[in-house]
Short mmCIF file of N, CA and C in Angstrom, two decimals:
data_model
loop_
_atom_site.label_atom_id
_atom_site.label_comp_id
_atom_site.label_asym_id
_atom_site.label_seq_id
_atom_site.Cartn_x
_atom_site.Cartn_y
_atom_site.Cartn_z
N UNK A 200 7.93 -49.48 -26.84
CA UNK A 200 8.79 -50.43 -26.18
C UNK A 200 8.65 -50.22 -24.66
N UNK A 201 8.44 -51.31 -23.96
CA UNK A 201 8.25 -51.20 -22.51
C UNK A 201 9.58 -50.92 -21.81
N UNK A 202 9.45 -50.59 -20.56
CA UNK A 202 10.66 -50.27 -19.78
C UNK A 202 11.57 -51.49 -19.65
N UNK A 203 10.98 -52.68 -19.44
CA UNK A 203 11.77 -53.90 -19.31
C UNK A 203 12.58 -54.16 -20.57
N UNK A 204 11.98 -53.95 -21.73
CA UNK A 204 12.69 -54.18 -22.99
C UNK A 204 13.82 -53.18 -23.20
N UNK A 205 13.66 -51.99 -22.63
CA UNK A 205 14.74 -51.00 -22.75
C UNK A 205 15.92 -51.33 -21.86
N UNK A 206 15.67 -51.87 -20.65
CA UNK A 206 16.77 -52.14 -19.73
C UNK A 206 17.29 -53.57 -19.82
N UNK A 207 16.70 -54.38 -20.67
CA UNK A 207 17.11 -55.78 -20.82
C UNK A 207 18.60 -55.95 -21.09
N UNK A 208 19.18 -55.26 -22.07
CA UNK A 208 20.62 -55.43 -22.32
C UNK A 208 21.48 -55.01 -21.12
N UNK A 209 21.04 -53.95 -20.44
CA UNK A 209 21.81 -53.50 -19.28
C UNK A 209 21.74 -54.50 -18.14
N UNK A 210 20.59 -55.09 -17.92
CA UNK A 210 20.45 -56.11 -16.88
C UNK A 210 21.33 -57.31 -17.21
N UNK A 211 21.32 -57.72 -18.47
CA UNK A 211 22.15 -58.85 -18.89
C UNK A 211 23.63 -58.52 -18.78
N UNK A 212 23.97 -57.26 -18.95
CA UNK A 212 25.37 -56.85 -18.86
C UNK A 212 25.86 -56.81 -17.41
N UNK A 213 24.99 -56.46 -16.48
CA UNK A 213 25.40 -56.29 -15.08
C UNK A 213 25.27 -57.56 -14.24
N UNK A 214 24.42 -58.49 -14.63
CA UNK A 214 24.21 -59.70 -13.82
C UNK A 214 25.45 -60.59 -13.68
N UNK A 215 26.17 -60.93 -14.75
CA UNK A 215 27.32 -61.84 -14.60
C UNK A 215 28.44 -61.32 -13.70
N UNK A 216 28.89 -60.05 -13.83
CA UNK A 216 29.92 -59.60 -12.90
C UNK A 216 29.42 -59.56 -11.46
N UNK A 217 28.16 -59.24 -11.28
CA UNK A 217 27.58 -59.23 -9.94
C UNK A 217 27.53 -60.65 -9.37
N UNK A 218 27.16 -61.62 -10.20
CA UNK A 218 27.13 -63.02 -9.76
C UNK A 218 28.53 -63.49 -9.36
N UNK A 219 29.54 -63.14 -10.16
CA UNK A 219 30.90 -63.55 -9.84
C UNK A 219 31.37 -62.88 -8.55
N UNK A 220 31.05 -61.60 -8.38
CA UNK A 220 31.47 -60.87 -7.18
C UNK A 220 30.84 -61.49 -5.93
N UNK A 221 29.55 -61.78 -6.00
CA UNK A 221 28.88 -62.41 -4.85
C UNK A 221 29.44 -63.80 -4.60
N UNK A 222 29.73 -64.55 -5.65
CA UNK A 222 30.34 -65.87 -5.52
C UNK A 222 31.70 -65.77 -4.83
N UNK A 223 32.53 -64.87 -5.32
CA UNK A 223 33.88 -64.70 -4.78
C UNK A 223 33.85 -64.22 -3.33
N UNK A 224 33.08 -63.19 -3.08
CA UNK A 224 33.01 -62.61 -1.74
C UNK A 224 32.33 -63.54 -0.76
N UNK A 225 31.26 -64.19 -1.20
CA UNK A 225 30.52 -65.09 -0.32
C UNK A 225 31.32 -66.30 0.09
N UNK A 226 31.94 -66.97 -0.86
CA UNK A 226 32.75 -68.14 -0.51
C UNK A 226 33.98 -67.74 0.29
N UNK A 227 34.55 -66.59 0.00
CA UNK A 227 35.69 -66.11 0.78
C UNK A 227 35.30 -65.86 2.22
N UNK A 228 34.12 -65.32 2.44
CA UNK A 228 33.64 -65.06 3.80
C UNK A 228 33.41 -66.36 4.55
N UNK A 229 32.82 -67.34 3.88
CA UNK A 229 32.57 -68.64 4.52
C UNK A 229 33.90 -69.32 4.84
N UNK A 230 34.85 -69.26 3.92
CA UNK A 230 36.15 -69.89 4.16
C UNK A 230 36.91 -69.22 5.29
N UNK A 231 36.74 -67.93 5.44
CA UNK A 231 37.45 -67.22 6.50
C UNK A 231 36.94 -67.63 7.87
N UNK A 232 35.64 -67.85 7.98
CA UNK A 232 35.05 -68.25 9.26
C UNK A 232 35.31 -69.72 9.54
N UNK A 233 34.95 -70.57 8.59
CA UNK A 233 35.12 -72.02 8.76
C UNK A 233 35.12 -72.64 7.37
N UNK A 234 36.14 -73.39 7.04
CA UNK A 234 36.24 -73.92 5.68
C UNK A 234 35.53 -75.25 5.51
N UNK A 235 35.10 -75.88 6.57
CA UNK A 235 34.46 -77.19 6.46
C UNK A 235 33.17 -77.16 5.64
N UNK A 236 32.26 -76.17 5.80
CA UNK A 236 31.01 -76.21 5.02
C UNK A 236 31.21 -76.10 3.52
N UNK A 237 32.29 -75.51 3.07
CA UNK A 237 32.51 -75.34 1.64
C UNK A 237 32.70 -76.70 0.99
N UNK A 238 33.38 -77.61 1.65
CA UNK A 238 33.60 -78.94 1.10
C UNK A 238 32.37 -79.83 1.19
N UNK A 239 31.38 -79.45 1.98
CA UNK A 239 30.19 -80.27 2.17
C UNK A 239 29.10 -79.98 1.15
N UNK A 240 29.41 -79.33 0.08
CA UNK A 240 28.43 -79.07 -0.97
C UNK A 240 28.04 -77.61 -1.10
N UNK A 241 28.40 -76.79 -0.13
CA UNK A 241 28.06 -75.37 -0.22
C UNK A 241 28.77 -74.72 -1.40
N UNK A 242 30.03 -75.04 -1.59
CA UNK A 242 30.79 -74.47 -2.71
C UNK A 242 30.21 -74.87 -4.06
N UNK A 243 29.82 -76.14 -4.19
CA UNK A 243 29.23 -76.62 -5.43
C UNK A 243 27.87 -75.96 -5.67
N UNK A 244 27.07 -75.89 -4.63
CA UNK A 244 25.75 -75.26 -4.76
C UNK A 244 25.85 -73.79 -5.10
N UNK A 245 26.79 -73.11 -4.44
CA UNK A 245 26.98 -71.68 -4.70
C UNK A 245 27.47 -71.46 -6.14
N UNK A 246 28.36 -72.32 -6.58
CA UNK A 246 28.85 -72.22 -7.96
C UNK A 246 27.77 -72.48 -8.98
N UNK A 247 26.95 -73.50 -8.75
CA UNK A 247 25.86 -73.80 -9.68
C UNK A 247 24.82 -72.68 -9.69
N UNK A 248 24.57 -72.09 -8.53
CA UNK A 248 23.65 -70.95 -8.48
C UNK A 248 24.19 -69.76 -9.24
N UNK A 249 25.48 -69.51 -9.12
CA UNK A 249 26.10 -68.40 -9.85
C UNK A 249 26.10 -68.66 -11.35
N UNK A 250 26.32 -69.92 -11.74
CA UNK A 250 26.24 -70.27 -13.15
C UNK A 250 24.81 -70.11 -13.68
N UNK A 251 23.84 -70.38 -12.82
CA UNK A 251 22.44 -70.19 -13.22
C UNK A 251 22.13 -68.71 -13.46
N UNK A 252 22.73 -67.84 -12.67
CA UNK A 252 22.55 -66.39 -12.89
C UNK A 252 23.16 -65.99 -14.23
N UNK A 253 24.33 -66.54 -14.55
CA UNK A 253 24.95 -66.24 -15.85
C UNK A 253 24.08 -66.78 -17.00
N UNK A 254 23.49 -67.96 -16.81
CA UNK A 254 22.60 -68.51 -17.83
C UNK A 254 21.35 -67.64 -17.98
N UNK A 255 20.86 -67.09 -16.87
CA UNK A 255 19.71 -66.19 -16.94
C UNK A 255 20.07 -64.92 -17.70
N UNK A 256 21.29 -64.43 -17.51
CA UNK A 256 21.74 -63.25 -18.25
C UNK A 256 21.81 -63.54 -19.75
N UNK A 257 22.25 -64.73 -20.09
CA UNK A 257 22.28 -65.11 -21.51
C UNK A 257 20.86 -65.18 -22.07
N UNK A 258 19.94 -65.75 -21.28
CA UNK A 258 18.55 -65.84 -21.73
C UNK A 258 17.91 -64.45 -21.87
N UNK A 259 18.31 -63.52 -21.04
CA UNK A 259 17.78 -62.15 -21.13
C UNK A 259 18.32 -61.44 -22.37
N UNK A 260 19.61 -61.62 -22.65
CA UNK A 260 20.25 -60.89 -23.75
C UNK A 260 20.02 -61.52 -25.12
N UNK A 261 19.76 -62.80 -25.18
CA UNK A 261 19.68 -63.50 -26.46
C UNK A 261 18.66 -62.91 -27.43
N UNK A 262 17.42 -62.64 -27.00
CA UNK A 262 16.45 -62.09 -27.96
C UNK A 262 16.82 -60.70 -28.49
N UNK A 263 17.62 -59.98 -27.76
CA UNK A 263 17.97 -58.61 -28.17
C UNK A 263 19.23 -58.57 -29.02
N UNK A 264 19.90 -59.69 -29.22
CA UNK A 264 21.21 -59.69 -29.88
C UNK A 264 21.11 -59.48 -31.39
N UNK A 265 19.97 -59.75 -31.96
CA UNK A 265 19.82 -59.55 -33.41
C UNK A 265 19.05 -58.26 -33.64
N UNK A 266 19.58 -57.38 -34.47
CA UNK A 266 18.84 -56.14 -34.72
C UNK A 266 17.54 -56.43 -35.46
N UNK A 267 16.47 -55.89 -34.93
CA UNK A 267 15.15 -56.03 -35.56
C UNK A 267 14.61 -54.63 -35.85
N UNK A 268 13.41 -54.56 -36.34
CA UNK A 268 12.85 -53.28 -36.70
C UNK A 268 12.63 -52.36 -35.51
N UNK A 269 12.35 -52.93 -34.33
CA UNK A 269 12.07 -52.09 -33.17
C UNK A 269 13.29 -51.84 -32.30
N UNK A 270 14.45 -52.31 -32.73
CA UNK A 270 15.67 -52.14 -31.94
C UNK A 270 16.66 -51.27 -32.69
N UNK A 271 17.43 -50.57 -31.93
CA UNK A 271 18.51 -49.80 -32.53
C UNK A 271 19.76 -50.66 -32.55
N UNK A 272 20.67 -50.43 -33.49
CA UNK A 272 21.90 -51.22 -33.54
C UNK A 272 22.73 -51.15 -32.24
N UNK A 273 22.80 -50.01 -31.55
CA UNK A 273 23.57 -50.03 -30.29
C UNK A 273 22.98 -50.99 -29.25
N UNK A 274 21.66 -51.13 -29.24
CA UNK A 274 21.03 -52.05 -28.29
C UNK A 274 21.41 -53.50 -28.62
N UNK A 275 21.43 -53.84 -29.89
CA UNK A 275 21.83 -55.19 -30.30
C UNK A 275 23.31 -55.41 -29.99
N UNK A 276 24.14 -54.42 -30.21
CA UNK A 276 25.57 -54.54 -29.91
C UNK A 276 25.79 -54.75 -28.42
N UNK A 277 25.07 -53.98 -27.60
CA UNK A 277 25.19 -54.11 -26.16
C UNK A 277 24.75 -55.51 -25.71
N UNK A 278 23.74 -56.05 -26.35
CA UNK A 278 23.29 -57.41 -26.02
C UNK A 278 24.34 -58.44 -26.39
N UNK A 279 25.03 -58.24 -27.50
CA UNK A 279 26.11 -59.17 -27.87
C UNK A 279 27.27 -59.09 -26.90
N UNK A 280 27.59 -57.89 -26.45
CA UNK A 280 28.64 -57.74 -25.44
C UNK A 280 28.21 -58.43 -24.14
N UNK A 281 26.94 -58.32 -23.79
CA UNK A 281 26.43 -58.97 -22.58
C UNK A 281 26.53 -60.49 -22.71
N UNK A 282 26.27 -61.02 -23.90
CA UNK A 282 26.41 -62.47 -24.11
C UNK A 282 27.86 -62.91 -23.91
N UNK A 283 28.78 -62.16 -24.48
CA UNK A 283 30.19 -62.48 -24.34
C UNK A 283 30.64 -62.38 -22.88
N UNK A 284 30.21 -61.34 -22.20
CA UNK A 284 30.57 -61.15 -20.80
C UNK A 284 30.01 -62.26 -19.93
N UNK A 285 28.77 -62.67 -20.20
CA UNK A 285 28.17 -63.76 -19.44
C UNK A 285 28.96 -65.06 -19.63
N UNK A 286 29.41 -65.31 -20.85
CA UNK A 286 30.19 -66.51 -21.11
C UNK A 286 31.54 -66.46 -20.39
N UNK A 287 32.19 -65.31 -20.40
CA UNK A 287 33.49 -65.18 -19.73
C UNK A 287 33.35 -65.36 -18.23
N UNK A 288 32.37 -64.71 -17.63
CA UNK A 288 32.19 -64.85 -16.18
C UNK A 288 31.71 -66.24 -15.81
N UNK A 289 30.92 -66.88 -16.66
CA UNK A 289 30.51 -68.26 -16.39
C UNK A 289 31.73 -69.19 -16.41
N UNK A 290 32.65 -68.93 -17.31
CA UNK A 290 33.88 -69.73 -17.35
C UNK A 290 34.70 -69.53 -16.09
N UNK A 291 34.82 -68.29 -15.63
CA UNK A 291 35.56 -68.02 -14.40
C UNK A 291 34.90 -68.69 -13.20
N UNK A 292 33.59 -68.61 -13.11
CA UNK A 292 32.87 -69.24 -12.00
C UNK A 292 33.00 -70.76 -12.08
N UNK A 293 32.95 -71.31 -13.28
CA UNK A 293 33.10 -72.76 -13.44
C UNK A 293 34.48 -73.23 -12.98
N UNK A 294 35.53 -72.49 -13.34
CA UNK A 294 36.87 -72.87 -12.91
C UNK A 294 37.02 -72.75 -11.40
N UNK A 295 36.45 -71.72 -10.81
CA UNK A 295 36.54 -71.57 -9.36
C UNK A 295 35.74 -72.65 -8.65
N UNK A 296 34.60 -73.01 -9.19
CA UNK A 296 33.81 -74.10 -8.61
C UNK A 296 34.56 -75.42 -8.72
N UNK A 297 35.21 -75.63 -9.84
CA UNK A 297 36.00 -76.84 -10.02
C UNK A 297 37.16 -76.88 -9.02
N UNK A 298 37.76 -75.75 -8.75
CA UNK A 298 38.86 -75.74 -7.77
C UNK A 298 38.34 -76.02 -6.36
N UNK A 299 37.11 -75.60 -6.06
CA UNK A 299 36.52 -75.92 -4.76
C UNK A 299 36.33 -77.43 -4.63
N UNK A 300 36.01 -78.09 -5.74
CA UNK A 300 35.81 -79.53 -5.71
C UNK A 300 37.12 -80.31 -5.68
N UNK A 301 38.17 -79.77 -6.29
CA UNK A 301 39.43 -80.50 -6.41
C UNK A 301 40.31 -80.32 -5.18
N UNK A 302 40.49 -79.06 -4.74
CA UNK A 302 41.38 -78.78 -3.65
C UNK A 302 40.71 -79.17 -2.33
N UNK A 303 41.40 -79.94 -1.49
CA UNK A 303 40.78 -80.32 -0.21
C UNK A 303 40.53 -79.09 0.68
N UNK A 304 39.48 -79.17 1.48
CA UNK A 304 39.16 -78.05 2.36
C UNK A 304 40.20 -77.93 3.47
N UNK A 305 40.30 -76.75 3.98
CA UNK A 305 41.16 -76.42 5.12
C UNK A 305 42.64 -76.64 4.84
N UNK A 306 43.08 -76.48 3.59
CA UNK A 306 44.50 -76.58 3.27
C UNK A 306 45.11 -75.21 3.52
N UNK A 307 46.09 -75.17 4.37
CA UNK A 307 46.72 -73.87 4.68
C UNK A 307 48.18 -73.87 4.32
#
């Protein structure tokens, strides 16, 4: 088994929380400096990019989620947890992106 196949579940497990953290911190930093660019499509683009990272994590974990002859059951379990985590963080990012679209910019 190659090194990439060994770290695949771990990469899928760490990508969604990292994507959400960068989404949260990045948009917060932009809003603190100037809130106008967030309403001009930056918030939507950032949200879609973060959702794409969560989708990539799902694509990474999906082949490992079923135990096969070359996989150990803990690896398959970790991949299933990564799938669930990616879905949860994608939902959080989707709701935050939706709020960026609904709430007018510069509301204090």
